[in-house]
XYZ file of C-alpha atoms in Angstrom:
760
model
C 0.000 0.000 0.000
C 1.265 3.495 -0.715
C 2.124 5.668 2.263
C -0.255 8.462 3.201
C 1.316 11.956 3.261
C 0.977 13.513 6.688
C 2.135 17.089 6.406
C 4.091 19.544 4.273
C 7.510 20.860 5.283
C 9.819 23.636 4.096
C 13.289 22.424 3.085
C 16.426 24.419 2.219
C 18.650 22.803 -0.410
C 22.432 23.486 -0.278
C 22.686 24.612 -3.894
C 23.052 28.116 -5.409
C 19.292 28.501 -5.746
C 17.054 31.160 -4.264
C 14.183 30.253 -1.948
C 13.229 27.018 -0.197
C 11.215 24.013 -1.380
C 8.165 22.157 -0.102
C 7.930 18.394 0.380
C 5.419 15.924 1.737
C 6.370 13.890 4.793
C 5.070 10.276 4.835
C 3.365 9.257 8.059
C 6.161 6.770 8.851
C 8.668 9.652 8.987
C 6.440 12.251 10.612
C 7.659 11.726 14.230
C 11.283 12.207 13.098
C 10.711 15.146 10.746
C 11.381 18.016 13.142
C 12.981 21.397 12.349
C 16.770 21.322 12.322
C 17.156 17.795 10.949
C 18.619 16.781 7.628
C 16.347 15.035 5.157
C 17.101 13.078 2.004
C 14.879 14.396 -0.784
C 14.508 13.949 -4.537
C 15.715 17.006 -6.419
C 15.508 16.807 -10.175
C 17.003 13.472 -11.140
C 19.150 13.294 -8.019
C 18.748 12.658 -4.333
C 20.257 15.389 -2.140
C 20.450 16.321 1.513
C 18.234 19.214 2.559
C 17.600 20.996 5.844
C 14.132 20.872 7.344
C 13.188 24.417 8.360
C 9.669 23.779 9.682
C 6.098 23.062 8.658
C 4.748 24.769 5.549
C 1.168 25.700 4.659
C -0.761 23.600 2.159
C -0.019 24.557 -1.434
C -1.383 23.660 -4.804
C 0.448 21.382 -7.194
C 2.027 17.973 -6.830
C 4.754 17.656 -4.200
C 7.482 15.031 -3.888
C 7.978 13.049 -0.692
C 10.820 13.171 1.804
C 12.749 9.898 1.372
C 14.473 9.682 4.746
C 15.158 11.706 7.884
C 18.912 11.485 8.422
C 19.198 12.645 12.041
C 17.765 11.372 15.298
C 18.028 14.853 16.805
C 18.156 18.349 15.270
C 21.547 19.606 14.069
C 20.573 23.250 14.573
C 18.194 25.086 16.869
C 15.569 27.721 16.149
C 17.955 30.412 17.420
C 20.721 29.196 15.114
C 18.293 29.103 12.184
C 17.398 32.745 12.905
C 21.128 33.536 12.724
C 21.483 31.674 9.418
C 18.485 33.527 7.969
C 20.048 36.853 8.979
C 23.295 35.912 7.201
C 21.463 34.776 4.056
C 19.524 38.035 3.935
C 22.437 40.366 4.635
C 24.988 38.729 2.343
C 22.387 37.908 -0.332
C 23.186 34.203 -0.371
C 20.911 31.119 -0.563
C 19.898 29.873 2.896
C 20.715 26.246 2.089
C 24.325 27.099 1.319
C 24.598 29.187 4.494
C 23.406 26.233 6.605
C 25.748 23.845 4.803
C 28.661 26.187 5.510
C 27.761 26.385 9.196
C 27.560 22.610 9.730
C 30.524 20.180 9.755
C 31.941 19.372 6.333
C 31.203 16.063 4.672
C 28.018 15.064 6.530
C 25.614 15.509 3.607
C 24.506 12.662 1.357
C 24.051 13.157 -2.371
C 23.308 10.682 -5.124
C 26.051 9.802 -7.571
C 26.124 7.467 -10.559
C 28.717 4.930 -11.637
C 28.886 2.621 -14.601
C 28.587 -1.078 -13.765
C 28.076 -4.166 -15.878
C 24.774 -6.015 -15.867
C 24.593 -9.836 -15.879
C 24.619 -9.864 -19.679
C 27.696 -7.612 -19.735
C 25.999 -4.430 -20.887
C 26.967 -1.201 -19.098
C 24.366 0.166 -16.667
C 24.352 3.395 -14.663
C 23.827 2.551 -10.985
C 22.839 5.157 -8.409
C 24.582 5.271 -5.034
C 24.694 7.720 -2.131
C 27.987 9.468 -1.427
C 29.084 11.533 1.563
C 28.008 11.274 5.161
C 30.247 11.364 8.208
C 30.715 8.137 10.132
C 31.259 8.159 13.836
C 34.602 6.749 14.919
C 34.416 3.761 17.251
C 37.130 1.901 19.123
C 37.086 -1.496 20.799
C 37.694 -1.645 24.546
C 38.291 -4.626 26.825
C 37.706 -5.008 30.571
C 38.242 -7.860 33.020
C 35.269 -9.706 34.484
C 36.060 -10.148 38.208
C 36.367 -13.546 39.967
C 37.171 -15.462 36.789
C 38.962 -18.815 37.089
C 40.235 -18.901 33.503
C 43.846 -20.073 33.358
C 44.463 -21.662 29.945
C 47.416 -20.531 27.890
C 47.241 -18.539 24.671
C 49.710 -18.282 21.823
C 52.809 -16.302 22.625
C 51.675 -14.825 25.937
C 49.871 -16.177 28.944
C 46.198 -15.438 29.497
C 47.004 -14.599 33.120
C 49.322 -11.830 31.971
C 46.430 -10.336 29.991
C 44.128 -10.617 32.987
C 46.655 -8.946 35.275
C 47.167 -6.108 32.780
C 43.382 -5.629 32.551
C 42.950 -5.776 36.312
C 45.605 -3.086 36.860
C 43.971 -0.785 34.343
C 46.841 -1.033 31.868
C 48.573 2.116 30.757
C 46.018 4.890 30.485
C 42.972 2.639 31.061
C 39.667 4.379 31.758
C 36.880 3.055 33.985
C 38.483 -0.389 33.973
C 38.499 -0.466 30.182
C 41.586 -0.677 27.972
C 41.529 0.021 24.273
C 42.525 -2.644 21.785
C 45.179 -0.210 20.525
C 46.746 -0.002 24.008
C 46.725 -3.812 24.301
C 48.417 -4.170 20.913
C 51.018 -1.604 21.932
C 51.769 -3.708 25.028
C 51.516 -7.264 23.661
C 51.802 -6.940 19.884
C 49.334 -8.910 17.735
C 46.987 -10.386 20.323
C 43.539 -10.609 18.731
C 43.293 -14.437 19.168
C 44.116 -14.211 22.870
C 41.595 -11.431 23.433
C 38.928 -13.402 21.566
C 39.735 -16.418 23.767
C 39.362 -14.363 26.960
C 35.926 -13.221 25.850
C 34.892 -16.793 24.971
C 35.934 -17.950 28.443
C 33.886 -15.225 30.108
C 37.047 -13.775 31.645
C 36.755 -10.456 29.808
C 34.180 -8.421 27.965
C 34.599 -6.218 24.936
C 32.570 -3.241 23.806
C 32.759 -0.904 20.812
C 32.509 2.668 22.061
C 32.365 5.987 20.242
C 35.578 7.972 20.652
C 36.524 11.515 19.727
C 39.435 12.390 17.470
C 41.338 14.818 19.722
C 43.694 17.242 17.910
C 45.567 17.854 21.211
C 45.743 14.232 22.429
C 49.555 14.206 22.376
C 49.952 17.350 24.522
C 49.880 17.941 28.257
C 49.196 21.255 29.960
C 50.187 22.369 33.459
C 47.623 24.369 35.412
C 48.182 28.054 36.105
C 46.403 30.785 38.050
C 44.988 34.211 37.133
C 47.618 36.939 36.981
C 47.436 40.193 38.893
C 45.914 42.922 36.738
C 47.306 46.421 36.468
C 44.982 49.395 36.859
C 44.064 49.612 33.172
C 43.425 45.874 32.890
C 41.371 45.892 36.068
C 39.218 48.747 34.798
C 38.564 46.926 31.506
C 37.834 43.653 33.295
C 35.416 45.301 35.711
C 33.383 46.829 32.874
C 33.262 43.551 30.943
C 32.412 41.529 34.062
C 29.620 43.935 35.007
C 28.207 43.704 31.479
C 28.219 39.894 31.622
C 26.276 40.147 34.866
C 23.499 42.139 33.222
C 22.790 39.396 30.682
C 22.330 42.024 27.953
C 24.120 42.560 24.658
C 27.160 44.747 25.310
C 29.812 45.360 22.625
C 33.287 46.653 23.526
C 36.459 47.669 21.719
C 39.496 46.641 23.786
C 42.278 48.833 22.402
C 45.538 47.679 23.939
C 49.091 48.196 22.717
C 51.082 45.059 21.901
C 52.063 43.343 25.143
C 49.429 45.166 27.212
C 47.811 41.965 28.517
C 44.637 41.734 26.458
C 44.642 37.924 26.664
C 44.614 37.984 30.463
C 41.570 40.261 30.357
C 39.908 37.755 28.011
C 40.714 34.846 30.330
C 39.393 36.480 33.490
C 36.272 37.766 31.708
C 35.538 34.267 30.409
C 35.920 32.911 33.949
C 33.111 35.280 34.996
C 30.894 33.979 32.186
C 31.588 30.350 33.109
C 30.815 31.038 36.758
C 27.432 32.385 35.638
C 26.724 29.119 33.808
C 27.358 30.542 30.355
C 29.757 29.609 27.541
C 32.458 31.469 25.636
C 33.592 31.789 22.039
C 37.079 33.047 21.127
C 37.940 33.902 17.520
C 41.470 34.331 16.188
C 42.338 35.444 12.642
C 44.785 32.660 11.747
C 45.204 29.008 12.720
C 48.852 29.899 13.388
C 47.672 31.717 16.530
C 45.628 28.786 17.792
C 48.278 26.516 19.429
C 49.711 29.222 21.688
C 46.265 30.515 22.681
C 44.841 27.032 23.281
C 47.788 26.317 25.559
C 46.955 29.346 27.725
C 43.296 28.336 27.941
C 44.070 24.676 28.692
C 46.367 25.741 31.524
C 43.769 28.099 32.968
C 40.496 26.128 32.648
C 39.715 22.497 33.419
C 36.373 22.558 31.589
C 35.807 21.226 28.084
C 37.605 23.289 25.451
C 36.988 22.687 21.752
C 39.070 23.900 18.835
C 37.699 24.585 15.343
C 39.791 25.631 12.366
C 40.662 24.530 8.843
C 43.842 22.783 9.971
C 41.813 19.936 11.490
C 40.735 16.910 9.519
C 37.039 16.588 8.686
C 36.777 13.866 11.328
C 38.395 16.012 14.019
C 36.130 18.944 13.190
C 33.075 16.682 13.267
C 34.031 15.326 16.704
C 34.741 18.783 18.099
C 31.385 19.954 16.748
C 29.573 17.047 18.455
C 31.342 17.744 21.760
C 30.100 21.333 21.593
C 26.561 20.322 20.599
C 26.419 17.846 23.496
C 27.544 20.466 26.009
C 30.855 18.704 26.700
C 32.807 21.824 25.668
C 31.838 25.263 26.957
C 34.786 27.204 25.525
C 35.391 27.217 21.767
C 38.569 28.626 20.228
C 39.081 28.879 16.515
C 39.453 30.811 13.318
C 36.739 32.330 11.141
C 34.366 29.335 10.896
C 34.334 28.781 14.680
C 31.744 31.549 14.739
C 29.168 28.853 13.872
C 30.026 26.584 16.807
C 26.757 25.205 18.256
C 27.255 26.776 21.688
C 24.261 27.512 23.879
C 23.948 30.229 26.545
C 26.851 32.245 25.150
C 28.063 34.746 27.724
C 31.021 36.319 25.961
C 32.444 36.397 22.431
C 36.048 37.538 21.961
C 37.358 38.596 18.552
C 41.128 38.825 18.951
C 43.076 40.957 16.440
C 39.720 42.282 15.226
C 41.396 44.355 12.511
C 42.524 41.320 10.512
C 41.175 40.935 6.985
C 41.287 37.139 7.268
C 38.017 37.226 9.225
C 36.388 37.828 5.831
C 35.498 34.717 3.818
C 36.759 35.212 0.263
C 34.591 32.674 -1.567
C 31.202 31.021 -1.239
C 29.231 32.830 1.473
C 31.286 36.016 1.767
C 30.664 36.635 5.446
C 32.859 38.504 7.912
C 33.244 36.734 11.270
C 34.242 39.961 12.986
C 30.961 41.611 11.979
C 28.846 38.497 12.562
C 30.270 38.141 16.081
C 28.380 41.325 16.920
C 25.218 39.939 15.311
C 25.473 36.629 17.150
C 26.243 38.422 20.390
C 23.130 40.554 19.987
C 20.942 37.512 19.264
C 22.416 35.693 22.290
C 22.345 38.737 24.647
C 26.086 38.298 25.134
C 29.102 40.531 25.668
C 31.298 40.950 22.571
C 34.905 42.093 22.971
C 36.786 43.254 19.868
C 40.472 43.351 20.767
C 43.399 44.899 18.893
C 46.506 47.027 19.210
C 45.585 48.568 15.846
C 41.776 48.659 15.656
C 39.976 49.078 12.386
C 39.346 52.732 11.608
C 35.629 51.847 11.494
C 35.792 50.233 14.971
C 37.587 53.176 16.547
C 35.097 55.544 14.906
C 32.202 53.489 16.350
C 33.827 53.634 19.802
C 34.339 57.382 19.539
C 30.668 57.758 18.647
C 29.385 55.550 21.489
C 28.324 52.495 19.479
C 31.063 50.427 21.120
C 32.217 50.692 24.709
C 35.844 51.848 24.682
C 38.408 50.069 26.871
C 42.022 51.235 26.665
C 45.247 49.481 27.700
C 47.935 52.063 26.864
C 50.911 50.378 28.563
C 52.730 47.057 28.508
C 52.090 44.842 31.518
C 55.731 44.230 32.432
C 56.435 47.959 32.703
C 58.858 47.672 29.799
C 58.951 50.541 27.343
C 57.710 50.135 23.801
C 60.597 48.989 21.575
C 63.043 51.597 20.323
C 62.182 52.089 16.656
C 64.362 53.511 13.882
C 63.302 54.288 10.301
C 65.924 53.445 7.657
C 65.659 55.293 4.340
C 66.211 52.715 1.577
C 66.041 55.202 -1.298
C 69.120 55.158 -3.516
C 70.493 51.965 -1.964
C 70.577 50.014 -5.266
C 68.126 47.285 -4.311
C 70.009 46.193 -1.196
C 68.092 43.628 0.837
C 69.700 44.690 4.113
C 70.951 48.168 4.901
C 74.126 48.318 6.972
C 72.461 49.413 10.257
C 70.190 46.355 10.124
C 73.123 44.004 9.436
C 75.012 45.455 12.408
C 71.946 45.174 14.643
C 71.468 41.499 13.750
C 75.157 40.782 14.456
C 74.967 42.512 17.836
C 71.763 40.673 18.742
C 73.317 37.302 17.879
C 76.326 38.084 20.077
C 74.143 38.642 23.156
C 71.938 35.597 22.462
C 68.818 37.473 21.387
C 66.376 36.245 18.785
C 65.548 38.225 15.636
C 62.397 38.404 13.517
C 62.730 39.589 9.917
C 59.471 40.513 8.250
C 58.756 40.618 4.527
C 55.251 40.192 3.197
C 56.213 38.287 0.064
C 56.917 34.580 -0.071
C 59.124 32.906 -2.649
C 62.677 33.617 -3.803
C 61.961 36.499 -6.169
C 58.855 38.370 -7.166
C 59.350 38.010 -10.910
C 61.741 37.146 -13.739
C 62.625 39.625 -16.515
C 64.785 39.353 -19.626
C 67.311 42.214 -19.680
C 67.701 41.853 -23.436
C 64.073 42.259 -24.532
C 62.239 43.200 -21.331
C 59.962 40.137 -21.398
C 58.419 39.367 -17.995
C 57.345 35.828 -17.157
C 53.601 35.901 -16.434
C 50.924 33.374 -15.561
C 48.868 32.491 -18.658
C 45.748 32.126 -16.484
C 46.075 35.234 -14.299
C 47.164 38.836 -14.848
C 50.141 38.482 -12.499
C 53.838 37.712 -12.704
C 55.109 34.304 -11.638
C 57.076 34.078 -8.391
C 60.309 32.114 -8.409
C 60.694 29.451 -5.690
C 64.301 28.291 -5.629
C 63.591 25.333 -3.296
C 61.257 23.853 -5.898
C 63.154 25.193 -8.893
C 59.912 26.504 -10.351
C 58.068 29.718 -11.141
C 54.674 29.627 -9.414
C 51.457 31.649 -9.646
C 50.151 32.385 -6.147
C 46.586 32.735 -7.434
C 46.021 29.537 -9.437
C 49.125 27.425 -8.559
C 50.183 27.252 -12.217
C 53.923 26.529 -12.308
C 56.730 25.933 -14.812
C 60.379 24.897 -14.412
C 62.852 27.759 -14.214
C 63.789 28.532 -17.858
C 67.404 28.733 -18.973
C 66.608 31.140 -21.809
C 64.013 33.852 -22.418
C 60.882 32.308 -23.973
C 60.419 35.472 -26.090
C 63.877 36.245 -27.552
C 65.770 33.065 -26.570
C 68.397 35.187 -24.881
C 70.137 34.154 -21.668
C 70.110 37.537 -19.907
C 67.453 36.533 -17.373
C 67.323 38.498 -14.125
C 65.337 37.822 -10.976
C 63.798 41.027 -9.618
C 61.907 41.663 -6.437
C 62.342 39.990 -3.115
C 60.689 37.068 -1.336
C 61.116 35.299 2.019
C 63.012 32.411 0.418
C 65.620 34.776 -1.012
C 65.896 36.666 2.279
C 66.496 33.340 4.038
C 69.342 32.515 1.633
C 70.985 35.918 2.092
C 70.679 35.696 5.887
C 72.436 32.310 5.856
C 75.246 33.796 3.756
C 75.607 36.850 5.994
C 75.320 34.972 9.302
C 76.532 31.385 8.730
C 76.709 30.732 12.471
C 73.012 31.554 13.034
C 70.185 29.020 13.189
C 67.732 30.321 10.597
C 64.110 29.359 9.935
C 61.313 30.624 7.700
C 57.569 30.938 8.337
C 55.303 31.398 5.345
C 52.640 29.436 3.505
C 55.279 27.215 1.887
C 56.981 26.122 5.121
C 53.807 25.657 7.203
C 51.930 23.359 4.842
C 50.690 20.117 6.318
C 49.250 19.263 9.700
C 50.901 21.058 12.607
C 53.111 23.167 10.340
C 52.475 26.442 12.169
C 52.978 24.891 15.606
C 56.240 23.261 14.510
C 57.842 26.548 13.436
C 56.569 28.460 16.472
C 57.774 25.754 18.872
C 61.310 26.023 17.477
C 61.322 29.779 18.130
C 59.778 29.350 21.569
C 62.293 26.749 22.775
C 65.234 28.838 21.572
C 66.418 26.562 18.763
C 66.032 29.360 16.197
C 68.113 32.551 16.211
C 66.551 34.300 13.199
C 63.015 33.747 11.935
C 62.051 35.165 8.538
C 58.355 35.409 7.834
C 55.367 36.933 6.148
C 52.410 38.498 7.973
C 51.959 35.181 9.818
C 54.639 36.274 12.286
C 52.977 39.649 12.886
C 49.732 38.359 14.341
C 49.521 38.246 18.103
C 52.337 35.821 18.880
C 54.180 36.210 22.169
C 57.916 35.434 21.853
C 59.749 36.564 25.013
C 63.178 35.855 23.463
C 62.727 38.197 20.492
C 64.630 41.424 21.087
C 65.119 42.617 17.498
C 62.642 43.028 14.644
C 63.640 44.042 11.137
C 61.041 45.143 8.595
C 62.624 44.621 5.172
C 60.236 46.576 2.934
C 57.687 48.465 4.991
C 56.059 50.196 2.033
C 55.288 47.038 -0.016
C 51.557 47.292 0.704
C 51.243 51.093 0.383
C 50.672 51.184 -3.349
C 47.964 48.555 -3.689
C 44.833 49.852 -5.494
C 42.728 49.755 -2.330
C 41.559 52.635 -0.137
C 42.620 50.612 2.925
C 46.273 50.315 1.865
C 47.502 52.953 4.350
C 45.515 51.414 7.183
C 46.837 47.936 6.430
C 50.416 49.173 6.222
C 50.101 50.925 9.581
C 48.548 47.818 11.159
C 51.082 45.391 9.752
C 54.150 47.432 10.666
C 52.801 48.195 14.153
C 51.914 44.561 14.780
C 55.278 43.178 13.707
C 57.050 45.884 15.713
C 55.103 44.690 18.727
C 56.784 41.275 18.633
C 60.002 42.869 19.986
C 60.819 43.230 23.669
C 57.928 41.252 25.179
C 60.192 39.413 27.630
C 62.555 40.745 30.287
C 64.809 42.579 27.845
C 63.939 45.734 25.899
C 63.297 45.439 22.201
C 64.555 47.246 19.138
C 62.956 47.660 15.698
C 64.504 48.777 12.399
C 62.150 49.645 9.541
C 63.528 49.833 5.988
C 61.356 51.816 3.556
C 61.293 53.727 0.300
C 58.542 56.018 1.677
C 59.874 57.352 5.011
C 57.582 60.416 4.941
C 54.278 58.521 4.548
C 51.957 59.144 7.498
C 51.154 55.437 7.902
C 54.828 54.710 8.573
C 55.744 57.830 10.548
C 52.876 57.226 12.982
C 53.601 53.480 13.186
C 57.229 54.116 14.103
C 56.092 56.657 16.708
C 53.575 54.139 18.205
C 50.937 56.795 17.573
C 47.562 55.242 16.675
C 45.606 58.405 17.433
C 47.781 60.461 15.085
C 47.344 57.925 12.298
C 43.580 57.761 12.890
C 43.221 61.539 12.671
C 44.838 61.650 9.218
C 43.135 58.505 7.919
C 39.606 59.442 9.043
C 39.964 62.836 7.344
C 40.945 61.070 4.106
C 37.999 58.619 4.383
C 35.494 61.423 4.935
C 36.899 63.430 2.040
C 36.591 60.587 -0.504
C 33.449 59.015 0.965
C 34.625 55.606 2.174
C 33.712 53.614 5.320
C 32.784 54.503 8.012
C 30.990 57.304 6.139
C 29.535 55.007 3.482
C 28.715 51.329 3.026
C 30.067 49.326 0.101
C 29.108 46.396 -2.084
C 31.037 45.074 -5.063
C 29.812 43.092 -8.046
C 32.405 41.042 -9.920
C 31.686 39.521 -13.318
C 34.058 36.902 -14.694
C 34.142 34.912 -17.911
C 36.482 32.942 -20.115
C 35.670 35.410 -22.887
C 36.615 38.981 -21.958
C 33.806 40.505 -24.053
C 31.124 38.391 -22.360
C 32.179 39.500 -18.883
C 32.407 43.139 -19.947
C 29.012 43.074 -21.674
C 27.333 41.547 -18.624
C 28.873 44.233 -16.417
C 27.620 46.972 -18.765
C 24.093 45.497 -18.759
C 24.212 45.286 -14.975
C 25.125 48.972 -14.653
C 22.209 49.908 -16.893
C 19.789 47.946 -14.713
C 21.284 49.344 -11.480
C 20.882 52.912 -12.735
C 17.279 52.219 -13.691
C 16.508 50.752 -10.242
C 18.220 53.705 -8.580
C 16.084 56.162 -10.541
C 12.799 54.257 -10.171
C 13.211 53.864 -6.409
C 14.822 57.256 -5.742
C 17.852 55.689 -4.035
C 20.944 57.638 -3.013
C 23.493 55.049 -4.135
C 26.629 55.872 -6.093
C 27.368 53.422 -8.936
C 31.033 53.243 -9.985
C 32.148 51.274 -13.024
C 32.236 48.906 -14.620
C 36.024 48.724 -14.818
C 38.474 45.912 -15.321
C 39.438 44.545 -11.896
C 42.975 45.306 -10.644
C 43.606 41.585 -11.076
C 41.975 41.569 -14.491
C 42.412 37.847 -15.075
C 42.490 35.066 -12.478
C 42.432 31.325 -13.182
C 41.759 31.919 -16.849
C 38.744 34.165 -16.285
C 38.579 37.869 -17.198
C 37.140 40.020 -14.404
C 35.093 43.253 -14.379
C 33.906 45.119 -11.313
C 31.148 47.487 -10.232
C 31.332 49.256 -6.876
C 28.242 50.542 -5.059
C 28.530 53.193 -2.334
C 25.701 54.352 -0.112
C 25.402 56.301 3.117
C 22.259 54.369 4.045
C 22.879 50.625 4.425
C 19.206 49.811 3.835
C 19.215 51.637 0.486
C 22.290 49.658 -0.599
C 20.519 46.387 0.224
C 17.364 47.572 -1.503
C 19.077 48.218 -4.829
C 20.880 44.852 -4.597
C 17.654 43.024 -3.766
C 15.869 44.452 -6.811
C 18.919 43.876 -8.991
C 19.273 40.244 -7.995
C 15.622 39.599 -8.773
C 15.710 41.268 -12.191
C 19.144 40.543 -13.666
C 20.067 37.548 -15.770
C 23.421 36.785 -17.359
C 24.849 34.061 -19.616
C 25.663 30.792 -17.874
C 29.297 31.230 -18.919
C 29.516 34.416 -16.839
C 29.825 34.234 -13.061
C 28.516 36.996 -10.833
C 29.713 37.466 -7.264
C 27.994 40.007 -5.000
C 30.190 40.950 -2.053
C 28.560 43.036 0.695
C 31.114 44.960 2.798
C 34.093 43.865 0.660
C 37.492 43.747 2.342
C 39.663 43.099 -0.708
C 39.244 45.397 -3.715
C 41.566 43.447 -6.040
């Protein structure tokens, strides 16, 4: 007999499609079909995983049935769904894809087809379901008391097994010992274990276990540190706000080394004491190991870690620990914002100025901004912390939209590092000016550690033929190839296209090939030549690939086995290295000339942050900054440790040209394999936008279309339109109407980015 449909439900499908879809729920599935669960549904000719949002009203037309309910309990709550809906609406992205992004990777089922042979040998397409995350189980053994079993097994005596089980083995839990631990002790012993079970001398059970990314580490407990007056004042305001149970956003503006982390720790302790949870966001996974160590030493409650460096299985297990309430503190990078915490008391966004909080593909959300949204929905305290706050954050604090907390001094009563600007103009492309070489030599002699910062990886930025001027470029992207000497290849950092290093110019066949520009790999080589006695290491995306890569490099610096560390912006972000007494900035102005209105702000932030790595221990620090633009206000104020002076000049510039915080932005990027197609779509889009603006009387400035600064990436030509509006709602209104009325060829891709961070 056919099943009788019981009710209609609304389902979001994780595909780039607008709106949700309605399905019938058979009576056999009705008790399980609750909001927040995943359901397997037919979609076109496939079966896909969807997310059940709730009951839907009766509608005309024929509806398909839900095939299965995939969860015994909801994966997301009504409050979390409200958060997902807010994100989908604000960033103009399909709800199904937002939910998929927020949940652990790899758990969804989708139908696939493979070619198999039928009995008569003819090929047949067979459907199968792919995906889904399996729970990891492990076999455990325990001794059954008062057993008389004494027979011998092969290789080892049964009594030896029984004694090992009775004593709890090595690391046994609740009288149980894992099969892995038994194999480590006795070698291959499956027959003996099976015999013990048959005799009734032992029992075995398969239990679910978590994949723990920190299982190999131990942490000693510590105690809260004494706070100075500024820290105490900040902590008191945050603690009082947590006590009110109301949404309270703060900007914690503290110079490098001012003890912001200790304020975070003690504030979180207040939230935990009130029975609430805590979420801590960091901009890079490189910061996670050091921060997790501090939290593990301070708190004995469950702490979960979420970032892209974990395997899918580890992330899935951490997510389940959080959902089950076994972890009440979550630490992680951008995506940790979606951790399924309940009763959130405090959200910390460390290094809130970092651009890496912005997702650059898919759902283009900004975790820094969404932390404030989630905090408001959860009635939590949100603390945005930085030594170099975003201009927009400082402006909001000055205008009362954020509570302002200031830590102007270092906690150890050490002065800010002595900083010297070195004018590199006219120095004939020298990597190191003489004062920096002498400073490194002197620092090595007294046993100090040195950080050398250059925000370019690779050996050289590009290759040029001196005979004909030909520059080696990526055929897929409008950028030069970067030479990596370790690999002997020229590599594109946008699409990973690479070629072997050529012996002759591909254009004129001449041999006058010169490597221009500077990368971390080349700096490392020159440092080893200049200081052969020094222990040198490098920290960039090339040297930190693979699991634990960041932690490995940082551990070497922390334990003193590295004298000189060369790195990109990874080394500038919040690390605490007490042994570092000298910092050298090789090319401070490298980011000043990018075609982005934030270039001055980013230069100031980066130079200030890397300067702050010096002198955080018991010895004073020193910083030398090499630059071709010594008069630029971003650098003069950075060297003077003068945020307020920089802000005054930058905010005047922003107001004059009409950029955030005085306007809101959205960018539209059109890309296509054919340049004309992308350009034509952009032109048609501008025409429609201008019509909507006029029809609705909107005060939105429409700029473009223009070829993007990176006019070609991964073989696709790119055109951009920028929208500026003083009223955020008007900006969303024009985008809403545009999205509903614009169509473009399937070969052209359109990306709408609300509040863009990168303008390239």
